[in-house]
Amino acid sequence: MYILADCIDELQDEYAFAAPLVKRAKDEAFKAALEDGILDLFAALHKDVDRTCQERSFWIESIAVTIPAHWTLEFEDVYTSILTRTFWSEERKPQITFISEIEALVHALVKDRPVSIGLNTTAPDYVCLFQDFGGHSSSVCLVFIRVPSQENGAKTSFYRLGEARGVGGDSEEWEHRVFDGGKSRLERLVDRPLNSIETRAYLDMFNYYKRDLQPGGSQCISFTAKNQAVQMGVADITNHFYAAHQTCFELFETGLEELCGTARQKMVQQRLTELCTAQGLKEPVFIDRYETDRDNSWTKVQLFGLQRMEKRWNRKRLWTNSAAFLRDKKYLAILEELEFREDDEAKIICDPFFSATSKNDVLNVDRCYDVTPVFKPGLGVWTIELRLDWEDSDEVWYLSLRKQRTGDIPQRKRKMRKAIGTRAGRARGRPAAKASIPPILTRPTWKSYPLYLDAASNCVLVGKPDKTLAEVSMEADTA
């Protein structure tokens, strides 16, 4: 593929064992032979796929190709050309898409084997560095993963944090270096190139013993020809291993720095502080520890809203695209006379970058995140109160939510709902379900969620700097 994509420089830098191919890269007859061989391979594959599709009455609508992470558009162009000549027809022109091998690996592990990589619902948010040691290449991919609680039935979701990256080299490169090093020594010892029989015997012996070879181990390997022998010792094997994996280790080191190198990480802060004090400098100032003025900061961020999902006439179960403000100069807001049907849902959302000078009457939900879990008030008329409280002992703001059912939906609307429900029930051959009406609470309770102002991003976040959102929600439920 490197030859056909005209990426000789990358091939020469990353794959020492491809030197014979590099020498013939400008040979057009050689390139044509390579292309014909790949076309024959894909033509045979297409026959097998086509036979399977006919047996099961399937047809091909799309083709997904996994490629190394460092392959560029030139490689995709070669693949597309080959696939269109083998899998396309006048009747069917399947869509061709490309995905890196490590992204396919991430998808399989997260979706099919989450337990094998340590995912569980006790800690819903993860940032994971996936590393793929391949045969001829290595790659890394930094991924954010969210594991939902089992109660809400949502699926695990994930997305990349940046692009997947890869380099050539790895185990096949190491095997080539050990093999080629021993072969070169043996040829110098017998003062002639090895013939095909000797090369085959040498290769068979190497393949038999290579599984026991490892850097820093005790296993050596000897090769003989014409009663002459050479030995590849532990030092040779170890040196070739690190030479073949140098670019791979550099790539992984970069990935680890991105995963753990943030200055918000306590060990990183400790190390940076030690480095500064050792040089006689003052301790560094970390932005997330910066003290902010409590009142002045929070008067700019009264930006909470109530978002609803009215399931009546809402088959797609879409949330409203706006949210009524919950804000007041006294850190207290009340929404009254809110009518909810039995299955309607609601949640409190927050715009972390909202400006107090904005003249909008509703929040832009595209910029908001959920503050509270989704709740179902139930059938009736409700009053929802929201307030902000400062707790001196904890030095933290608390967002407190209280909801109270204050009455029934007016009779005219309830009759209309009953009539619609009855007709729908008869159309399906069953009576309409009766709505369960929650009792009117005389002393509703407050549920509180801690908030903190993140100085680095200058926005309000749910929870505490040293606690996960899952821990905070659990504390609110048990309070």
PDB file of N, CA and C in Angstrom, residues 420-455:
ATOM      1  N   ILE A 420     -60.016  12.262  24.866  1.00  0.00           N
ATOM      2  CA  ILE A 420     -58.978  11.840  23.920  1.00  0.00           C
ATOM      3  C   ILE A 420     -58.443  10.474  24.299  1.00  0.00           C
ATOM      4  N   GLY A 421     -58.192  10.276  25.587  1.00  0.00           N
ATOM      5  CA  GLY A 421     -57.688   8.986  26.034  1.00  0.00           C
ATOM      6  C   GLY A 421     -58.664   7.865  25.781  1.00  0.00           C
ATOM      7  N   THR A 422     -59.973   8.116  25.942  1.00  0.00           N
ATOM      8  CA  THR A 422     -60.975   7.074  25.715  1.00  0.00           C
ATOM      9  C   THR A 422     -61.018   6.682  24.254  1.00  0.00           C
ATOM     10  N   ARG A 423     -60.988   7.673  23.368  1.00  0.00           N
ATOM     11  CA  ARG A 423     -61.006   7.347  21.943  1.00  0.00           C
ATOM     12  C   ARG A 423     -59.777   6.554  21.551  1.00  0.00           C
ATOM     13  N   ALA A 424     -58.627   6.961  22.072  1.00  0.00           N
ATOM     14  CA  ALA A 424     -57.400   6.231  21.745  1.00  0.00           C
ATOM     15  C   ALA A 424     -57.471   4.812  22.269  1.00  0.00           C
ATOM     16  N   GLY A 425     -58.039   4.664  23.483  1.00  0.00           N
ATOM     17  CA  GLY A 425     -58.137   3.330  24.052  1.00  0.00           C
ATOM     18  C   GLY A 425     -59.048   2.440  23.239  1.00  0.00           C
ATOM     19  N   ARG A 426     -60.197   2.962  22.780  1.00  0.00           N
ATOM     20  CA  ARG A 426     -61.105   2.151  21.987  1.00  0.00           C
ATOM     21  C   ARG A 426     -60.496   1.792  20.649  1.00  0.00           C
ATOM     22  N   ALA A 427     -59.733   2.690  20.088  1.00  0.00           N
ATOM     23  CA  ALA A 427     -59.113   2.396  18.798  1.00  0.00           C
ATOM     24  C   ALA A 427     -58.153   1.232  18.907  1.00  0.00           C
ATOM     25  N   ARG A 428     -57.558   1.061  20.063  1.00  0.00           N
ATOM     26  CA  ARG A 428     -56.620  -0.036  20.254  1.00  0.00           C
ATOM     27  C   ARG A 428     -57.296  -1.255  20.873  1.00  0.00           C
ATOM     28  N   GLY A 429     -58.582  -1.168  21.121  1.00  0.00           N
ATOM     29  CA  GLY A 429     -59.291  -2.316  21.650  1.00  0.00           C
ATOM     30  C   GLY A 429     -59.127  -2.500  23.139  1.00  0.00           C
ATOM     31  N   ARG A 430     -58.769  -1.439  23.876  1.00  0.00           N
ATOM     32  CA  ARG A 430     -58.628  -1.547  25.319  1.00  0.00           C
ATOM     33  C   ARG A 430     -59.014  -0.216  25.948  1.00  0.00           C
ATOM     34  N   PRO A 431     -59.468  -0.214  27.192  1.00  0.00           N
ATOM     35  CA  PRO A 431     -59.858   1.043  27.842  1.00  0.00           C
ATOM     36  C   PRO A 431     -58.648   1.910  28.122  1.00  0.00           C
ATOM     37  N   ALA A 432     -58.874   3.205  28.187  1.00  0.00           N
ATOM     38  CA  ALA A 432     -57.785   4.133  28.481  1.00  0.00           C
ATOM     39  C   ALA A 432     -57.315   3.945  29.915  1.00  0.00           C
ATOM     40  N   ALA A 433     -55.987   4.060  30.104  1.00  0.00           N
ATOM     41  CA  ALA A 433     -55.426   3.891  31.440  1.00  0.00           C
ATOM     42  C   ALA A 433     -55.767   5.089  32.310  1.00  0.00           C
ATOM     43  N   LYS A 434     -55.999   4.824  33.580  1.00  0.00           N
ATOM     44  CA  LYS A 434     -56.293   5.895  34.514  1.00  0.00           C
ATOM     45  C   LYS A 434     -54.999   6.516  35.017  1.00  0.00           C
ATOM     46  N   ALA A 435     -54.983   7.810  35.078  1.00  0.00           N
ATOM     47  CA  ALA A 435     -53.789   8.507  35.544  1.00  0.00           C
ATOM     48  C   ALA A 435     -53.716   8.452  37.062  1.00  0.00           C
ATOM     49  N   SER A 436     -52.515   8.182  37.559  1.00  0.00           N
ATOM     50  CA  SER A 436     -52.313   8.200  39.003  1.00  0.00           C
ATOM     51  C   SER A 436     -52.026   9.630  39.444  1.00  0.00           C
ATOM     52  N   ILE A 437     -52.777  10.116  40.422  1.00  0.00           N
ATOM     53  CA  ILE A 437     -52.654  11.501  40.872  1.00  0.00           C
ATOM     54  C   ILE A 437     -51.890  11.525  42.182  1.00  0.00           C
ATOM     55  N   PRO A 438     -50.715  12.160  42.218  1.00  0.00           N
ATOM     56  CA  PRO A 438     -49.948  12.210  43.464  1.00  0.00           C
ATOM     57  C   PRO A 438     -50.654  13.066  44.502  1.00  0.00           C
ATOM     58  N   PRO A 439     -50.412  12.792  45.779  1.00  0.00           N
ATOM     59  CA  PRO A 439     -51.048  13.592  46.821  1.00  0.00           C
ATOM     60  C   PRO A 439     -50.458  14.997  46.878  1.00  0.00           C
ATOM     61  N   ILE A 440     -51.240  15.919  47.447  1.00  0.00           N
ATOM     62  CA  ILE A 440     -50.758  17.284  47.652  1.00  0.00           C
ATOM     63  C   ILE A 440     -49.917  17.303  48.923  1.00  0.00           C
ATOM     64  N   LEU A 441     -48.644  17.665  48.785  1.00  0.00           N
ATOM     65  CA  LEU A 441     -47.738  17.654  49.928  1.00  0.00           C
ATOM     66  C   LEU A 441     -47.901  18.936  50.733  1.00  0.00           C
ATOM     67  N   THR A 442     -48.083  18.780  52.018  1.00  0.00           N
ATOM     68  CA  THR A 442     -48.221  19.960  52.875  1.00  0.00           C
ATOM     69  C   THR A 442     -46.864  20.520  53.277  1.00  0.00           C
ATOM     70  N   ARG A 443     -45.863  19.649  53.389  1.00  0.00           N
ATOM     71  CA  ARG A 443     -44.523  20.110  53.784  1.00  0.00           C
ATOM     72  C   ARG A 443     -43.489  19.496  52.844  1.00  0.00           C
ATOM     73  N   PRO A 444     -43.391  19.996  51.629  1.00  0.00           N
ATOM     74  CA  PRO A 444     -42.407  19.446  50.695  1.00  0.00           C
ATOM     75  C   PRO A 444     -40.990  19.694  51.187  1.00  0.00           C
ATOM     76  N   THR A 445     -40.087  18.808  50.825  1.00  0.00           N
ATOM     77  CA  THR A 445     -38.700  18.905  51.284  1.00  0.00           C
ATOM     78  C   THR A 445     -37.805  19.447  50.175  1.00  0.00           C
ATOM     79  N   TRP A 446     -36.684  20.014  50.605  1.00  0.00           N
ATOM     80  CA  TRP A 446     -35.692  20.537  49.671  1.00  0.00           C
ATOM     81  C   TRP A 446     -34.663  19.453  49.376  1.00  0.00           C
ATOM     82  N   LYS A 447     -34.232  19.394  48.132  1.00  0.00           N
ATOM     83  CA  LYS A 447     -33.122  18.521  47.743  1.00  0.00           C
ATOM     84  C   LYS A 447     -32.001  19.420  47.235  1.00  0.00           C
ATOM     85  N   SER A 448     -30.806  19.250  47.776  1.00  0.00           N
ATOM     86  CA  SER A 448     -29.713  20.187  47.504  1.00  0.00           C
ATOM     87  C   SER A 448     -28.591  19.530  46.718  1.00  0.00           C
ATOM     88  N   TYR A 449     -28.000  20.321  45.815  1.00  0.00           N
ATOM     89  CA  TYR A 449     -26.866  19.882  45.006  1.00  0.00           C
ATOM     90  C   TYR A 449     -25.744  20.912  45.148  1.00  0.00           C
ATOM     91  N   PRO A 450     -24.551  20.508  45.543  1.00  0.00           N
ATOM     92  CA  PRO A 450     -23.453  21.472  45.676  1.00  0.00           C
ATOM     93  C   PRO A 450     -22.976  21.960  44.315  1.00  0.00           C
ATOM     94  N   LEU A 451     -22.580  23.209  44.263  1.00  0.00           N
ATOM     95  CA  LEU A 451     -22.046  23.821  43.051  1.00  0.00           C
ATOM     96  C   LEU A 451     -20.724  24.488  43.384  1.00  0.00           C
ATOM     97  N   TYR A 452     -19.886  24.641  42.389  1.00  0.00           N
ATOM     98  CA  TYR A 452     -18.665  25.416  42.605  1.00  0.00           C
ATOM     99  C   TYR A 452     -18.326  26.194  41.346  1.00  0.00           C
ATOM    100  N   LEU A 453     -17.691  27.307  41.556  1.00  0.00           N
ATOM    101  CA  LEU A 453     -17.286  28.168  40.454  1.00  0.00           C
ATOM    102  C   LEU A 453     -15.870  27.798  40.057  1.00  0.00           C
ATOM    103  N   ASP A 454     -15.720  27.270  38.845  1.00  0.00           N
ATOM    104  CA  ASP A 454     -14.404  26.874  38.363  1.00  0.00           C
ATOM    105  C   ASP A 454     -13.700  28.100  37.793  1.00  0.00           C
ATOM    106  N   ALA A 455     -12.626  28.504  38.445  1.00  0.00           N
ATOM    107  CA  ALA A 455     -11.938  29.725  38.032  1.00  0.00           C
ATOM    108  C   ALA A 455     -11.250  29.564  36.684  1.00  0.00           C
TER     109      ALA A 455
END
